[in-house]
Amino acid sequence: MLAEQIQQALKEAEFPVIMDYYRGYDHGLYVPLTLMYPDADISSIQLSLVHHLDAKQHLTIGYVLQSLDYENLLVMALGFSFHNMKVFKGDQLKNRQFDD
């Protein structure tokens, strides 16, 4: 199963992973896929991003996903601008320090 492959790859990269088999799709995944694939002929899973703004961690997640040997894998990174408008507008970025 793809979700288990992703979970294992992320754990090997030292990312804590919690599987949620009951959560439905977020609109950030559901709406674009509905528009892109109206016949619902593509398998999909939802992966939540890290709750803070550490770009290095998100890039590492991308590298981990890239390393998966899975045919026809579509990765969509969605939701940030829709779910945290204060950060998106810069309100919380003013005094924040980011690692290089």
mmCIF file with all atom_site columns, C-alpha atoms in Angstrom:
data_model
loop_
_atom_site.group_PDB
_atom_site.id
_atom_site.type_symbol
_atom_site.label_atom_id
_atom_site.label_alt_id
_atom_site.label_comp_id
_atom_site.label_asym_id
_atom_site.label_entity_id
_atom_site.label_seq_id
_atom_site.pdbx_PDB_ins_code
_atom_site.Cartn_x
_atom_site.Cartn_y
_atom_site.Cartn_z
_atom_site.occupancy
_atom_site.B_iso_or_equiv
_atom_site.pdbx_formal_charge
_atom_site.auth_seq_id
_atom_site.auth_comp_id
_atom_site.auth_asym_id
_atom_site.auth_atom_id
_atom_site.pdbx_PDB_model_num
ATOM 1   C CA . MET A 1 1   ? 0.000   0.000  0.000   1.00 0.00 ? 1   MET A CA 1
ATOM 2   C CA . LEU A 1 2   ? 1.376   3.431  -0.952  1.00 0.00 ? 2   LEU A CA 1
ATOM 3   C CA . ALA A 1 3   ? 0.530   5.050  2.390   1.00 0.00 ? 3   ALA A CA 1
ATOM 4   C CA . GLU A 1 4   ? 2.538   2.407  4.231   1.00 0.00 ? 4   GLU A CA 1
ATOM 5   C CA . GLN A 1 5   ? 5.482   2.860  1.839   1.00 0.00 ? 5   GLN A CA 1
ATOM 6   C CA . ILE A 1 6   ? 5.406   6.608  2.513   1.00 0.00 ? 6   ILE A CA 1
ATOM 7   C CA . GLN A 1 7   ? 5.141   6.031  6.253   1.00 0.00 ? 7   GLN A CA 1
ATOM 8   C CA . GLN A 1 8   ? 8.153   3.692  6.230   1.00 0.00 ? 8   GLN A CA 1
ATOM 9   C CA . ALA A 1 9   ? 10.256  6.023  4.055   1.00 0.00 ? 9   ALA A CA 1
ATOM 10  C CA . LEU A 1 10  ? 9.483   9.006  6.302   1.00 0.00 ? 10  LEU A CA 1
ATOM 11  C CA . LYS A 1 11  ? 10.268  7.027  9.446   1.00 0.00 ? 11  LYS A CA 1
ATOM 12  C CA . GLU A 1 12  ? 13.615  5.996  7.943   1.00 0.00 ? 12  GLU A CA 1
ATOM 13  C CA . ALA A 1 13  ? 14.285  9.722  7.381   1.00 0.00 ? 13  ALA A CA 1
ATOM 14  C CA . GLU A 1 14  ? 13.467  10.275 11.083  1.00 0.00 ? 14  GLU A CA 1
ATOM 15  C CA . PHE A 1 15  ? 10.093  11.958 10.579  1.00 0.00 ? 15  PHE A CA 1
ATOM 16  C CA . PRO A 1 16  ? 7.401   10.961 13.063  1.00 0.00 ? 16  PRO A CA 1
ATOM 17  C CA . VAL A 1 17  ? 4.380   9.633  11.194  1.00 0.00 ? 17  VAL A CA 1
ATOM 18  C CA . ILE A 1 18  ? 0.880   8.931  12.451  1.00 0.00 ? 18  ILE A CA 1
ATOM 19  C CA . MET A 1 19  ? -1.469  7.074  10.140  1.00 0.00 ? 19  MET A CA 1
ATOM 20  C CA . ASP A 1 20  ? -5.136  8.102  10.245  1.00 0.00 ? 20  ASP A CA 1
ATOM 21  C CA . TYR A 1 21  ? -7.257  5.560  8.394   1.00 0.00 ? 21  TYR A CA 1
ATOM 22  C CA . TYR A 1 22  ? -10.547 7.350  9.130   1.00 0.00 ? 22  TYR A CA 1
ATOM 23  C CA . ARG A 1 23  ? -9.959  10.972 8.223   1.00 0.00 ? 23  ARG A CA 1
ATOM 24  C CA . GLY A 1 24  ? -11.692 12.027 5.028   1.00 0.00 ? 24  GLY A CA 1
ATOM 25  C CA . TYR A 1 25  ? -10.062 14.041 2.276   1.00 0.00 ? 25  TYR A CA 1
ATOM 26  C CA . ASP A 1 26  ? -9.431  17.711 2.912   1.00 0.00 ? 26  ASP A CA 1
ATOM 27  C CA . HIS A 1 27  ? -10.856 20.121 0.335   1.00 0.00 ? 27  HIS A CA 1
ATOM 28  C CA . GLY A 1 28  ? -7.264  21.046 -0.536  1.00 0.00 ? 28  GLY A CA 1
ATOM 29  C CA . LEU A 1 29  ? -6.866  17.578 -2.049  1.00 0.00 ? 29  LEU A CA 1
ATOM 30  C CA . TYR A 1 30  ? -10.450 16.791 -2.991  1.00 0.00 ? 30  TYR A CA 1
ATOM 31  C CA . VAL A 1 31  ? -11.287 19.918 -5.001  1.00 0.00 ? 31  VAL A CA 1
ATOM 32  C CA . PRO A 1 32  ? -8.208  19.979 -7.286  1.00 0.00 ? 32  PRO A CA 1
ATOM 33  C CA . LEU A 1 33  ? -8.451  16.230 -7.926  1.00 0.00 ? 33  LEU A CA 1
ATOM 34  C CA . THR A 1 34  ? -12.150 16.505 -8.702  1.00 0.00 ? 34  THR A CA 1
ATOM 35  C CA . LEU A 1 35  ? -11.346 19.177 -11.298 1.00 0.00 ? 35  LEU A CA 1
ATOM 36  C CA . MET A 1 36  ? -8.295  17.385 -12.696 1.00 0.00 ? 36  MET A CA 1
ATOM 37  C CA . TYR A 1 37  ? -9.770  13.864 -12.684 1.00 0.00 ? 37  TYR A CA 1
ATOM 38  C CA . PRO A 1 38  ? -13.581 14.169 -12.866 1.00 0.00 ? 38  PRO A CA 1
ATOM 39  C CA . ASP A 1 39  ? -13.923 10.422 -13.482 1.00 0.00 ? 39  ASP A CA 1
ATOM 40  C CA . ALA A 1 40  ? -12.097 9.729  -10.195 1.00 0.00 ? 40  ALA A CA 1
ATOM 41  C CA . ASP A 1 41  ? -9.759  7.348  -12.016 1.00 0.00 ? 41  ASP A CA 1
ATOM 42  C CA . ILE A 1 42  ? -6.659  8.096  -9.927  1.00 0.00 ? 42  ILE A CA 1
ATOM 43  C CA . SER A 1 43  ? -5.702  6.698  -6.556  1.00 0.00 ? 43  SER A CA 1
ATOM 44  C CA . SER A 1 44  ? -4.825  9.292  -3.951  1.00 0.00 ? 44  SER A CA 1
ATOM 45  C CA . ILE A 1 45  ? -3.776  9.639  -0.344  1.00 0.00 ? 45  ILE A CA 1
ATOM 46  C CA . GLN A 1 46  ? -3.455  12.727 1.805   1.00 0.00 ? 46  GLN A CA 1
ATOM 47  C CA . LEU A 1 47  ? -0.229  13.644 3.594   1.00 0.00 ? 47  LEU A CA 1
ATOM 48  C CA . SER A 1 48  ? -0.311  16.487 6.093   1.00 0.00 ? 48  SER A CA 1
ATOM 49  C CA . LEU A 1 49  ? 2.668   18.808 6.110   1.00 0.00 ? 49  LEU A CA 1
ATOM 50  C CA . VAL A 1 50  ? 4.774   19.709 9.134   1.00 0.00 ? 50  VAL A CA 1
ATOM 51  C CA . HIS A 1 51  ? 2.887   22.230 11.303  1.00 0.00 ? 51  HIS A CA 1
ATOM 52  C CA . HIS A 1 52  ? 5.662   24.828 11.329  1.00 0.00 ? 52  HIS A CA 1
ATOM 53  C CA . LEU A 1 53  ? 7.437   26.679 8.526   1.00 0.00 ? 53  LEU A CA 1
ATOM 54  C CA . ASP A 1 54  ? 10.740  24.789 8.414   1.00 0.00 ? 54  ASP A CA 1
ATOM 55  C CA . ALA A 1 55  ? 11.486  24.758 4.690   1.00 0.00 ? 55  ALA A CA 1
ATOM 56  C CA . LYS A 1 56  ? 14.310  22.239 5.094   1.00 0.00 ? 56  LYS A CA 1
ATOM 57  C CA . GLN A 1 57  ? 11.976  19.656 6.590   1.00 0.00 ? 57  GLN A CA 1
ATOM 58  C CA . HIS A 1 58  ? 9.446   20.110 3.817   1.00 0.00 ? 58  HIS A CA 1
ATOM 59  C CA . LEU A 1 59  ? 12.165  19.799 1.186   1.00 0.00 ? 59  LEU A CA 1
ATOM 60  C CA . THR A 1 60  ? 13.411  16.641 2.873   1.00 0.00 ? 60  THR A CA 1
ATOM 61  C CA . ILE A 1 61  ? 9.878   15.224 2.753   1.00 0.00 ? 61  ILE A CA 1
ATOM 62  C CA . GLY A 1 62  ? 9.885   15.979 -0.971  1.00 0.00 ? 62  GLY A CA 1
ATOM 63  C CA . TYR A 1 63  ? 13.191  14.133 -1.429  1.00 0.00 ? 63  TYR A CA 1
ATOM 64  C CA . VAL A 1 64  ? 11.828  11.165 0.525   1.00 0.00 ? 64  VAL A CA 1
ATOM 65  C CA . LEU A 1 65  ? 8.718   11.045 -1.674  1.00 0.00 ? 65  LEU A CA 1
ATOM 66  C CA . GLN A 1 66  ? 10.857  11.384 -4.790  1.00 0.00 ? 66  GLN A CA 1
ATOM 67  C CA . SER A 1 67  ? 12.833  8.317  -3.755  1.00 0.00 ? 67  SER A CA 1
ATOM 68  C CA . LEU A 1 68  ? 9.760   6.064  -3.743  1.00 0.00 ? 68  LEU A CA 1
ATOM 69  C CA . ASP A 1 69  ? 9.665   3.484  -6.491  1.00 0.00 ? 69  ASP A CA 1
ATOM 70  C CA . TYR A 1 70  ? 6.020   3.932  -7.383  1.00 0.00 ? 70  TYR A CA 1
ATOM 71  C CA . GLU A 1 71  ? 4.670   4.228  -10.913 1.00 0.00 ? 71  GLU A CA 1
ATOM 72  C CA . ASN A 1 72  ? 2.486   7.236  -11.763 1.00 0.00 ? 72  ASN A CA 1
ATOM 73  C CA . LEU A 1 73  ? 2.847   8.952  -8.399  1.00 0.00 ? 73  LEU A CA 1
ATOM 74  C CA . LEU A 1 74  ? 1.342   12.439 -8.283  1.00 0.00 ? 74  LEU A CA 1
ATOM 75  C CA . VAL A 1 75  ? 2.428   14.602 -5.352  1.00 0.00 ? 75  VAL A CA 1
ATOM 76  C CA . MET A 1 76  ? 0.436   17.763 -4.623  1.00 0.00 ? 76  MET A CA 1
ATOM 77  C CA . ALA A 1 77  ? 1.501   20.110 -1.834  1.00 0.00 ? 77  ALA A CA 1
ATOM 78  C CA . LEU A 1 78  ? -1.635  22.006 -0.879  1.00 0.00 ? 78  LEU A CA 1
ATOM 79  C CA . GLY A 1 79  ? -3.326  23.863 1.913   1.00 0.00 ? 79  GLY A CA 1
ATOM 80  C CA . PHE A 1 80  ? -0.861  26.365 3.392   1.00 0.00 ? 80  PHE A CA 1
ATOM 81  C CA . SER A 1 81  ? -2.368  29.543 2.006   1.00 0.00 ? 81  SER A CA 1
ATOM 82  C CA . PHE A 1 82  ? -5.883  28.356 2.752   1.00 0.00 ? 82  PHE A CA 1
ATOM 83  C CA . HIS A 1 83  ? -5.361  27.288 6.354   1.00 0.00 ? 83  HIS A CA 1
ATOM 84  C CA . ASN A 1 84  ? -3.128  29.866 7.937   1.00 0.00 ? 84  ASN A CA 1
ATOM 85  C CA . MET A 1 85  ? -3.853  33.284 6.471   1.00 0.00 ? 85  MET A CA 1
ATOM 86  C CA . LYS A 1 86  ? -1.955  35.138 9.241   1.00 0.00 ? 86  LYS A CA 1
ATOM 87  C CA . VAL A 1 87  ? 1.278   33.415 8.241   1.00 0.00 ? 87  VAL A CA 1
ATOM 88  C CA . PHE A 1 88  ? 0.468   33.710 4.544   1.00 0.00 ? 88  PHE A CA 1
ATOM 89  C CA . LYS A 1 89  ? 0.041   37.485 4.939   1.00 0.00 ? 89  LYS A CA 1
ATOM 90  C CA . GLY A 1 90  ? 3.302   37.704 6.893   1.00 0.00 ? 90  GLY A CA 1
ATOM 91  C CA . ASP A 1 91  ? 1.862   38.610 10.311  1.00 0.00 ? 91  ASP A CA 1
ATOM 92  C CA . GLN A 1 92  ? 3.719   35.777 12.041  1.00 0.00 ? 92  GLN A CA 1
ATOM 93  C CA . LEU A 1 93  ? 6.862   35.962 9.907   1.00 0.00 ? 93  LEU A CA 1
ATOM 94  C CA . LYS A 1 94  ? 8.126   39.339 11.104  1.00 0.00 ? 94  LYS A CA 1
ATOM 95  C CA . ASN A 1 95  ? 10.009  38.114 14.194  1.00 0.00 ? 95  ASN A CA 1
ATOM 96  C CA . ARG A 1 96  ? 10.566  34.507 13.164  1.00 0.00 ? 96  ARG A CA 1
ATOM 97  C CA . GLN A 1 97  ? 14.048  33.013 12.786  1.00 0.00 ? 97  GLN A CA 1
ATOM 98  C CA . PHE A 1 98  ? 14.622  30.324 10.160  1.00 0.00 ? 98  PHE A CA 1
ATOM 99  C CA . ASP A 1 99  ? 17.496  27.891 10.017  1.00 0.00 ? 99  ASP A CA 1
ATOM 100 C CA . ASP A 1 100 ? 19.760  28.096 6.970   1.00 0.00 ? 100 ASP A CA 1
#
